[in-house]
Coordinates of C-alpha atoms in Angstrom, one line a residue:
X1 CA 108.3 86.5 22.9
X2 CA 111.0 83.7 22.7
X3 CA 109.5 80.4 23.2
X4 CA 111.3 77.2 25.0
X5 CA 111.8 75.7 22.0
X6 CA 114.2 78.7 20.9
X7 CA 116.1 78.6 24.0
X8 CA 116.5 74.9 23.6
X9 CA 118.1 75.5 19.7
X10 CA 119.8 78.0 21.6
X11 CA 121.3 76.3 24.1
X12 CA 122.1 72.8 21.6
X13 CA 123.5 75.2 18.8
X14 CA 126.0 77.0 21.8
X15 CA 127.1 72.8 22.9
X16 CA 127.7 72.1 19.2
X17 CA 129.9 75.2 18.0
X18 CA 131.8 74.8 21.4
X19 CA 132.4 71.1 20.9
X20 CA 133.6 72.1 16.9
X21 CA 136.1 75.0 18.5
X22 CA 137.2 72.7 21.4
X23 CA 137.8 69.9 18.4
X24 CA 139.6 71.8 15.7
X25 CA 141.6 73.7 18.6
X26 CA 142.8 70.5 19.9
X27 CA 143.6 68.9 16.7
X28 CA 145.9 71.6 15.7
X29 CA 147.3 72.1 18.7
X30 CA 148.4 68.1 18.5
X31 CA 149.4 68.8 15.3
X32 CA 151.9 71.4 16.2
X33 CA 152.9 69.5 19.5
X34 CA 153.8 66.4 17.2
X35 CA 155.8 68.3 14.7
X36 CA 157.6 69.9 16.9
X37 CA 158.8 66.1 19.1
X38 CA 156.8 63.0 18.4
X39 CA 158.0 60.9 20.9
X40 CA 157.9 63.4 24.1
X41 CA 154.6 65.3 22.0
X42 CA 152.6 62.0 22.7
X43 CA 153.3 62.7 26.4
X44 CA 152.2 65.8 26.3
X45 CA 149.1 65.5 24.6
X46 CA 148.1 62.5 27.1
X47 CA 148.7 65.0 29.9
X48 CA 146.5 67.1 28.1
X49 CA 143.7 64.9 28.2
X50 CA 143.9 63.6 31.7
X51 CA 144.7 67.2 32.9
X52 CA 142.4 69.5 31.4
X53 CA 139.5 67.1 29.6
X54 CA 136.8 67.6 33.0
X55 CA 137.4 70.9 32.5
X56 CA 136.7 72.0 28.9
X57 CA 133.8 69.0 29.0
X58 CA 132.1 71.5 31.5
X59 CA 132.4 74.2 29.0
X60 CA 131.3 72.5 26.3
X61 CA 128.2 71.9 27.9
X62 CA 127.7 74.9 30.3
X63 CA 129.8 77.6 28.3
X64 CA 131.7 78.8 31.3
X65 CA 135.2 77.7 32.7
X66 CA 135.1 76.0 35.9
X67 CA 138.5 76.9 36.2
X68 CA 138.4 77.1 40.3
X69 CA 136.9 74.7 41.2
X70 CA 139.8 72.7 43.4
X71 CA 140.3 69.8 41.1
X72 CA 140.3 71.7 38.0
X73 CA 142.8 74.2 39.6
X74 CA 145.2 72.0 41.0
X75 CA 144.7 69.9 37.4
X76 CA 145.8 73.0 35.1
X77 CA 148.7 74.0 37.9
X78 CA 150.0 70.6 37.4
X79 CA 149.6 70.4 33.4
X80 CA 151.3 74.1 33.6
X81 CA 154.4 72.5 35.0
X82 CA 154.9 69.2 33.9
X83 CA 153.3 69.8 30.4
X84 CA 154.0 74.0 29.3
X85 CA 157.3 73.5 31.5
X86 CA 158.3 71.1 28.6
X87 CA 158.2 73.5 26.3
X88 CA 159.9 76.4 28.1
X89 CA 162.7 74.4 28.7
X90 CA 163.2 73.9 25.0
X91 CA 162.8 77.7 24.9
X92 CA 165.4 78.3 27.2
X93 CA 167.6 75.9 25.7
X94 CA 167.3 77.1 22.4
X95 CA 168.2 81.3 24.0
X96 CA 171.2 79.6 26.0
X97 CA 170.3 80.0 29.3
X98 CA 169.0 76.8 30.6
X99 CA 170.8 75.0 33.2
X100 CA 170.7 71.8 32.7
X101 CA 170.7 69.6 29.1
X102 CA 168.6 66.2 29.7
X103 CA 168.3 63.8 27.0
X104 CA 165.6 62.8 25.7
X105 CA 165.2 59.1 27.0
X106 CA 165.0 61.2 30.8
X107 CA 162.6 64.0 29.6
X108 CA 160.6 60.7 28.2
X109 CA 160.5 58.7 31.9
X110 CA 160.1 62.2 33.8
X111 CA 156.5 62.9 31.6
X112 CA 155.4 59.0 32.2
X113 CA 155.7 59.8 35.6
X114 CA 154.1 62.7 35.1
X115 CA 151.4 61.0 33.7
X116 CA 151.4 58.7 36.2
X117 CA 151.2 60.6 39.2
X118 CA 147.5 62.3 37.2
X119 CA 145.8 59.2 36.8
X120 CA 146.3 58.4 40.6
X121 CA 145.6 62.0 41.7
X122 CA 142.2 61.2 39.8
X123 CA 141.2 57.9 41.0
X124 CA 141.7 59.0 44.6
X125 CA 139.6 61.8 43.8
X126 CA 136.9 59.8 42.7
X127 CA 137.3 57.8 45.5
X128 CA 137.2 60.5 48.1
X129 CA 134.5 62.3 46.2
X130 CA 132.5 59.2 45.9
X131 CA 132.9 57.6 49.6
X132 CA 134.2 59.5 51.6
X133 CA 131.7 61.6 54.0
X134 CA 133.8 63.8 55.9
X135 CA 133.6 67.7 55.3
X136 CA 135.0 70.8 57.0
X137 CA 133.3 72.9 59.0
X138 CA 134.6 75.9 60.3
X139 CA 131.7 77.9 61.2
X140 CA 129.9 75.0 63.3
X141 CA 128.7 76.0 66.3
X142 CA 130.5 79.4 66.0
X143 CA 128.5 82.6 65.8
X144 CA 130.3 85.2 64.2
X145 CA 127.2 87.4 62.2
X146 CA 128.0 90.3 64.0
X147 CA 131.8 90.2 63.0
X148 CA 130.8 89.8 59.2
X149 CA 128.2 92.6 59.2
X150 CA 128.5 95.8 57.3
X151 CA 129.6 98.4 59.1
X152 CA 133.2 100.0 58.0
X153 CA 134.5 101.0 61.4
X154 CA 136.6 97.6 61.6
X155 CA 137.7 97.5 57.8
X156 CA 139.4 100.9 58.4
X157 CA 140.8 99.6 61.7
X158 CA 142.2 96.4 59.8
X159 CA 143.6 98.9 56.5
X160 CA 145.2 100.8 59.1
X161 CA 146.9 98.2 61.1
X162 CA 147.4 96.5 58.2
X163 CA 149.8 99.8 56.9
X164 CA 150.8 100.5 60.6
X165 CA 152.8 97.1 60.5
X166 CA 154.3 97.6 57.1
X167 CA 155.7 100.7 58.1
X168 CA 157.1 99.1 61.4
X169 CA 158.6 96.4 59.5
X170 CA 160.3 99.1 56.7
X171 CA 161.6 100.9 59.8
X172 CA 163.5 97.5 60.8
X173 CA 164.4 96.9 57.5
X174 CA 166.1 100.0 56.8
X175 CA 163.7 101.5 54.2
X176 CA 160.9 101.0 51.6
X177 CA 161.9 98.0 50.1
X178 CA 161.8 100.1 46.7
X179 CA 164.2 102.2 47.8
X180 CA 166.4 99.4 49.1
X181 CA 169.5 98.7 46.4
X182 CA 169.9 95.4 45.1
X183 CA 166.9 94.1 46.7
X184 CA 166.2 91.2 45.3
X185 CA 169.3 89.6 45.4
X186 CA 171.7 89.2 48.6
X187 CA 170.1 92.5 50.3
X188 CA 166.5 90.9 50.7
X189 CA 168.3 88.3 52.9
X190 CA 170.2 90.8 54.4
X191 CA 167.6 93.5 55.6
X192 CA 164.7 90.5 56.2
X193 CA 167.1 88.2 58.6
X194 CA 165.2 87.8 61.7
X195 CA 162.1 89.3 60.5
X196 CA 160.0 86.6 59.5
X197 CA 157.3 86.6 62.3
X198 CA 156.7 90.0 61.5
X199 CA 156.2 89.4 58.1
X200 CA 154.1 86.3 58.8
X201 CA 152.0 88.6 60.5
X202 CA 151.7 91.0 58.1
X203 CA 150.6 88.4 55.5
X204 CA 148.2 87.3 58.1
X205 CA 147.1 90.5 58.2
X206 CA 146.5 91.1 54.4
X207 CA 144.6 87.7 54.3
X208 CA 142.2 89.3 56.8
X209 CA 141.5 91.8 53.9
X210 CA 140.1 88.7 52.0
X211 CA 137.3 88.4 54.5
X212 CA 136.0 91.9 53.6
X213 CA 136.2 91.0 49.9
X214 CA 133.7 88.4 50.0
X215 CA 130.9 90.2 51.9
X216 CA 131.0 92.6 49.9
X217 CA 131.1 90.6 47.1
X218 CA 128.6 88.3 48.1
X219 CA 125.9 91.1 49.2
X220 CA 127.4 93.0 45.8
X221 CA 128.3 96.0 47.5
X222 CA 130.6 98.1 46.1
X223 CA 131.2 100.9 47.6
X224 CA 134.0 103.6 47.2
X225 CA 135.5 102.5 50.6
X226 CA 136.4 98.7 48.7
X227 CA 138.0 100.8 46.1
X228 CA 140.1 102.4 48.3
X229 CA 140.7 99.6 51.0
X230 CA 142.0 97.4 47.4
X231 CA 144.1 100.2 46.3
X232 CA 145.6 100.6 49.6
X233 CA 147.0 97.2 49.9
X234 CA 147.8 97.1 46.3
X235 CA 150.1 99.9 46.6
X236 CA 151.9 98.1 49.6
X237 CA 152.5 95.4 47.2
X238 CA 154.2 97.8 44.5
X239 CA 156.5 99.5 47.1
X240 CA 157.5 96.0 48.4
X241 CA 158.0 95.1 44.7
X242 CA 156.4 91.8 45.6
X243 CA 155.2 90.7 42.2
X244 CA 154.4 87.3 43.1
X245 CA 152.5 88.7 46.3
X246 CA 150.3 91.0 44.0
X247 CA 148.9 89.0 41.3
X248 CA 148.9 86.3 44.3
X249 CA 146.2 88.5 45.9
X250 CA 144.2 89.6 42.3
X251 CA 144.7 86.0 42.1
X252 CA 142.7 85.5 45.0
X253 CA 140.3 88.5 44.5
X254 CA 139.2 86.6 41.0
X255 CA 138.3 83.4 43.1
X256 CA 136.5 85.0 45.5
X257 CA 134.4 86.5 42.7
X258 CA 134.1 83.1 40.5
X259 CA 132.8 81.2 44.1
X260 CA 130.6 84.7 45.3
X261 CA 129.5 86.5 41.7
X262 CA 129.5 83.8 38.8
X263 CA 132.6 81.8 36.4
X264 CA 134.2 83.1 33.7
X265 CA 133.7 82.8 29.9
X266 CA 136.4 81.6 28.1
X267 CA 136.5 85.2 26.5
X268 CA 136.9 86.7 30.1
X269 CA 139.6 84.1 31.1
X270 CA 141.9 84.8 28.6
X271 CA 141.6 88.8 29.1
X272 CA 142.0 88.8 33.0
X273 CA 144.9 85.8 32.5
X274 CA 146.7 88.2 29.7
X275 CA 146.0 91.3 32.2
X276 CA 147.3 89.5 35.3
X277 CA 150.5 88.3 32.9
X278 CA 151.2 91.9 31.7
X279 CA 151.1 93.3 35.3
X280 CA 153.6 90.8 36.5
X281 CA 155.8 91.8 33.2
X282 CA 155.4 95.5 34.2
X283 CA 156.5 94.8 38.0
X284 CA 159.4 92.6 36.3
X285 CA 160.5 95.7 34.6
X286 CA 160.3 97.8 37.3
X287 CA 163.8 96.3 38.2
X288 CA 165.5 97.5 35.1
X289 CA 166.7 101.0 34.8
X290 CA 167.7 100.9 30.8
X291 CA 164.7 100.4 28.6
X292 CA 166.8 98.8 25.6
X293 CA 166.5 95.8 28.3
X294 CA 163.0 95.4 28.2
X295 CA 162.7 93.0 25.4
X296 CA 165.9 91.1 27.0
X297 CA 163.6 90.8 30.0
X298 CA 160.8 89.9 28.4
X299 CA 161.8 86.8 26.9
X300 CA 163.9 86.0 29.9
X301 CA 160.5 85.8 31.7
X302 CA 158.5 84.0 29.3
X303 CA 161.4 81.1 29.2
X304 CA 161.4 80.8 32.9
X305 CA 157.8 80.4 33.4
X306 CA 157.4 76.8 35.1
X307 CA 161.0 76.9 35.2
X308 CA 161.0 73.7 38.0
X309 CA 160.6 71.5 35.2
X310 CA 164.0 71.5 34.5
X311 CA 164.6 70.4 38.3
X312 CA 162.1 67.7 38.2
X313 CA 163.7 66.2 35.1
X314 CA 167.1 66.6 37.4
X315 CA 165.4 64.6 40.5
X316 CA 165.6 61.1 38.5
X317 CA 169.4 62.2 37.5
X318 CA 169.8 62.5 41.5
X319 CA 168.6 59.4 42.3
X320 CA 169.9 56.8 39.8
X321 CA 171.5 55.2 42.7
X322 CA 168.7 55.0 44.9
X323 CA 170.0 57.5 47.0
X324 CA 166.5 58.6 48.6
X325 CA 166.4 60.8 51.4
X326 CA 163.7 58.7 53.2
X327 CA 161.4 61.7 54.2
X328 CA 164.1 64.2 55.6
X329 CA 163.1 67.3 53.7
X330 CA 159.4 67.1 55.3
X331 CA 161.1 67.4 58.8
X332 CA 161.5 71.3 58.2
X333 CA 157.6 71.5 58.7
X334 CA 158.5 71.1 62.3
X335 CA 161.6 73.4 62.6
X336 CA 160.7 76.0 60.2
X337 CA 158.4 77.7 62.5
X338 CA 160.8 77.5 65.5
X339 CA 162.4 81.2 65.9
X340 CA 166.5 80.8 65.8
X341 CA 166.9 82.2 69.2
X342 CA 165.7 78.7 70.4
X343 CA 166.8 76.5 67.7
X344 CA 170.0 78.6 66.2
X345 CA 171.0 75.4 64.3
X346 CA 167.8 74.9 62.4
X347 CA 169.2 75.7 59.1
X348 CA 170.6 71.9 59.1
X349 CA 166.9 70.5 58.5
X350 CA 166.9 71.6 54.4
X351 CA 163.8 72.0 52.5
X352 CA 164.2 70.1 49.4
X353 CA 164.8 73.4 47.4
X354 CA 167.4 74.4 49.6
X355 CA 169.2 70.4 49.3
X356 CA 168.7 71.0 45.2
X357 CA 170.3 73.5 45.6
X358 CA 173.0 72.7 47.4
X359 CA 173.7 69.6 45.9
X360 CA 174.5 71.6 42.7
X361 CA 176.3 74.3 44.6
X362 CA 174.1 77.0 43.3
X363 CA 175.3 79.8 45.1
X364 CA 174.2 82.5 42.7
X365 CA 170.6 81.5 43.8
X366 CA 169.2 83.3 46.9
X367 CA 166.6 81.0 48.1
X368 CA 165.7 76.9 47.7
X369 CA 165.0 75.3 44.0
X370 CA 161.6 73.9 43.9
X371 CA 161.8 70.5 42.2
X372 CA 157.6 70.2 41.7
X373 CA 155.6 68.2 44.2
X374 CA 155.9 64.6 42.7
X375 CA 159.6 65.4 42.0
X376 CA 160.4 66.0 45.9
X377 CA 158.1 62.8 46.7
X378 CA 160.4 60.5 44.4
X379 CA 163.5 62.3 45.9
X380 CA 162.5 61.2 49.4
X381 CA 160.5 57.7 48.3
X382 CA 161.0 57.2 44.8
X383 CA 157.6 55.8 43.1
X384 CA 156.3 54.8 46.3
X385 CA 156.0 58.4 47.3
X386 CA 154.7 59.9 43.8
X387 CA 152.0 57.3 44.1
X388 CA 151.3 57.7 47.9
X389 CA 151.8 61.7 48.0
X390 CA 149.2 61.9 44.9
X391 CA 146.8 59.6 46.7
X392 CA 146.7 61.8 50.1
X393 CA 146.1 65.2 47.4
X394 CA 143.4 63.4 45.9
X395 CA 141.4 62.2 48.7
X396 CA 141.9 65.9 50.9
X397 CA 141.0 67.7 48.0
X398 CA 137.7 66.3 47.1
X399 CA 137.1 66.9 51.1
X400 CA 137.9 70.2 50.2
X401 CA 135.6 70.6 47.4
X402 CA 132.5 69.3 49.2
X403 CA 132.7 70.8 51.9
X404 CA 132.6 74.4 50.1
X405 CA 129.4 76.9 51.7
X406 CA 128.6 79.8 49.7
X407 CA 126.6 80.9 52.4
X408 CA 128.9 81.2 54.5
X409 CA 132.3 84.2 54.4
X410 CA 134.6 81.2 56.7
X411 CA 133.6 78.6 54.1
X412 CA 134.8 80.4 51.2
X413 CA 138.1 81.8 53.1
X414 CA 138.9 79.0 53.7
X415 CA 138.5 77.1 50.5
X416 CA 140.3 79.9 48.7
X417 CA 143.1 79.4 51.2
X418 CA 143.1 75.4 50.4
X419 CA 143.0 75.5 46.8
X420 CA 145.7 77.9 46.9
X421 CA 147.6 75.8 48.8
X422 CA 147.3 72.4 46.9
X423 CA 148.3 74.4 43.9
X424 CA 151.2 75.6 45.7
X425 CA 151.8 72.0 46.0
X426 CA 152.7 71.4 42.6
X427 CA 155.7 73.6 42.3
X428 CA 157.3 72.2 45.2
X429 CA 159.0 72.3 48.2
X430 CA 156.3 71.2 50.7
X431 CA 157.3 72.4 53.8
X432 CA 157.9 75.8 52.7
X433 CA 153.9 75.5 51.6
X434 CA 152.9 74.0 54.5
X435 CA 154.2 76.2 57.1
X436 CA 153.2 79.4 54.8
X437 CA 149.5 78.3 55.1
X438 CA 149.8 78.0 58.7
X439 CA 151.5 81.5 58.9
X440 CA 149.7 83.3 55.9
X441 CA 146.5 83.0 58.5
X442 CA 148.2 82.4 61.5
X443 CA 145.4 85.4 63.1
X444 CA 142.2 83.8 61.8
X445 CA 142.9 80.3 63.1
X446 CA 144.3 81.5 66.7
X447 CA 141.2 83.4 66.9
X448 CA 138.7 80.3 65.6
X449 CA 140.7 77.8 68.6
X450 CA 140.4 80.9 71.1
X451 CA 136.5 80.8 69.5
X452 CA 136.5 77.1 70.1
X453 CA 138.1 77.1 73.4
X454 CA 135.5 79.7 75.0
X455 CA 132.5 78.0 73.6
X456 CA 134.2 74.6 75.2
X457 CA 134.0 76.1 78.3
X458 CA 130.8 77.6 78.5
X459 CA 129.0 74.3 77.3
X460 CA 131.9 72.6 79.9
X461 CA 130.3 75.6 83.0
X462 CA 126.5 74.5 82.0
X463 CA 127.2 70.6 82.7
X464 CA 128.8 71.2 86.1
X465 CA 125.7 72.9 87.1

């Protein structure tokens, strides 16, 4: 019989040999950092430490990653960018196919701001965290039991309507989008103009899928109908060779299970990260048709990997006159959503990926630039807005955090959907991220106002009796 007291050495020796591999791991990873550039390698390993200290601190002491919790997730997004992004853009310097050369003195300012725009994230998380009350509610007052119970009849209906309007939306475009030549260059465009209700819809749609996910996974059902309602929407994702859109969705799938089932060991995390990381390589490769360029496309991969580093760095070169744009790429929140038929001109409002871009006159590149969140907040404000944006991320998020209910299938939706969306944030481009979480669940939230609405007006009918 084991007795407290081994469960106790247990338990201590686990803390101690994690707090020696976290130690030795990080001393020779500043080693290496240093060698390679002392100056910028400093940056980095402060980053380090502000970005990802709460998080290995838990698994010193619990032995688990809380990698998904919000702050930690948004934390390693933004030390993915600003500090690995340093480091791929020496890579793609050093293969020749970087697009800018910044010296260092530039690199130097763009991680102090870097560093900067952490430490305020983090006090106004502590803030929010600490005083502020608030927390969302979706499922107040709202009795939806009977449209999370078991029975199948409605996850076959939503599989099938979910396939009935990808078909409908290949029969506009033309054909399978695996079929389609040169699709992901100028034919995407091409085929897709006009379509992107439809498509909004259809992403809608698949986030309804999500829903099903965590019942199951909260009651730990798993029966051979969630094997084939995963496989079906996974293979809509492979014949729309949307890479980013599939391991966006495993993405998701592994949340829901760290929030419903249990977190991951450091072992599991790096097995499911390399697995996600290979699948994306394999969809990458799908593209090429001569297998002597597999290696080429390899490495082309791993150098662009937080390739909006190189644009962030860029921001400070665009604005050494103070030529701010005072808040004008934030107004496409407003017109994005706004079909063309009744705004035709509404391309005029640019997204601050699409003014990058055109401001270089990068016409090779089919869509916007992202330039990271804080880089877009100093193109529009300068350090005013880095400081101010950060502040409003760190004060919603801890709202966000608090107000998670594992009890309840909205709750967790939702705060999958808003941690998603934060670390969207970090790349960039911030109306683009805003509209898409309005439109990626554009059919959950009209229903939970039309919800809203009816139990407004019943309660509204009693007191006029």
């Amino acid at each position: 019989m084991i007795s407290k007291s081994d469960i106790k050495f247990s338990h201590t020796n686990g803390i101690r040999n994690r707090y020696f591999f976290i130690i030795l791991t990080i001393f020779f990873l500043s080693f290496e950092i240093l060698s390679f550039d002392f100056s910028c390698g400093l940056y980095i390993i402060a980053l380090f430490f502000l970005c990802l200290g709460g998080l290995l601190k838990d698994y010193i002491y619990t032995g688990t990653l809380n990698v998904f919790y919000g702050k930690y997730f948004f934390l390693l997004s933004f030390f993915l960018l600003h500090g690995i992004g340093f480091f791929t853009y020496q890579l793609r310097q050093y293969l020749g196919i970087g697009v800018f050369e910044h010296p260092d003195g530039l690199i130097r300012i763009s991680l102090l701001y870097s560093i900067i725009a952490v430490i305020i994230f983090l006090l106004s998380y502590s803030f929010g965290k600490r005083f502020i009350r608030l927390k969302i509610s979706f499922s107040k007052n709202i009795r939806l039991k009977k449209m999370f119970d078991n029975p199948q009849m409605k996850w076959y209906i939503l599989l099938l309507v979910i396939c009935l309007f990808t078909f409908l939306l290949w029969g506009l475009m033309g054909n399978i989008p695996v079929l389609i030549e040169n699709y992901h260059q100028s034919a995407r465009a091409d085929v897709g103009k006009n379509l992107g209700l439809f498509e909004a819809i259809i992403e809608s749609l698949i986030n309804l899928s999500f829903l099903y996910i965590i019942i199951c996974l909260k009651n730990r059902m798993h029966s051979s109908f969630l094997w084939v309602f995963l496989i079906g929407i996974i293979s809509l994702f492979l014949l729309n060779v949307d890479r980013g859109g599939m391991v966006g969705y495993l993405l998701s799938m592994w949340i829901i299970y760290f929030v419903c089932v249990k977190k991951a060991t450091l072992k599991q995390f790096l097995i499911i990260c390399s697995l996600i990381i290979a699948l994306a390589g394999i969809m990458g490769a799908m593209r090429i048709k001569s297998m002597g360029d597999w290696i080429i496309l390899g490495g082309i991969i791993a150098s662009e990997a937080s390739v909006e580093f190189d644009n962030y760095v860029e921001v400070f070169n665009m604005t050494k006159e103070n030529t701010y744009l005072h808040g004008s790429t934030l107004i496409p929140i407003l017109t994005l959503p706004i079909p063309r038929t009744i705004l035709p001109d509404k391309d005029k409002y640019l997204t601050a990926g699409n003014y990058f871009k055109e401001f270089h006159n990068h016409t090779h590149i089919r869509v916007g630039e992202r330039i990271s969140y804080i880089g877009e907040l100093y193109l529009n404000f300068g350090i005013t807005g880095i400081i101010l944006g950060m502040m409003l991320v760190g004060i919603l998020l801890s709202i966000v955090d608090k107000s998670l209910d594992t009890t309840s299938v909205l709750s967790i939706y939702f705060y999958l959907q808003f941690i998603r969306t934060f670390a969207g944030f970090v790349n960039g481009d911030i109306a683009t991220v805003v509209v898409g979480f309005f439109m990626n669940n554009l059919l959950i939230l009209v229903a939970l106002v039309l919800i809203k609405l009816l139990i407004y007006n019943k309660k509204h009918e009693k007191s006029l009796c």
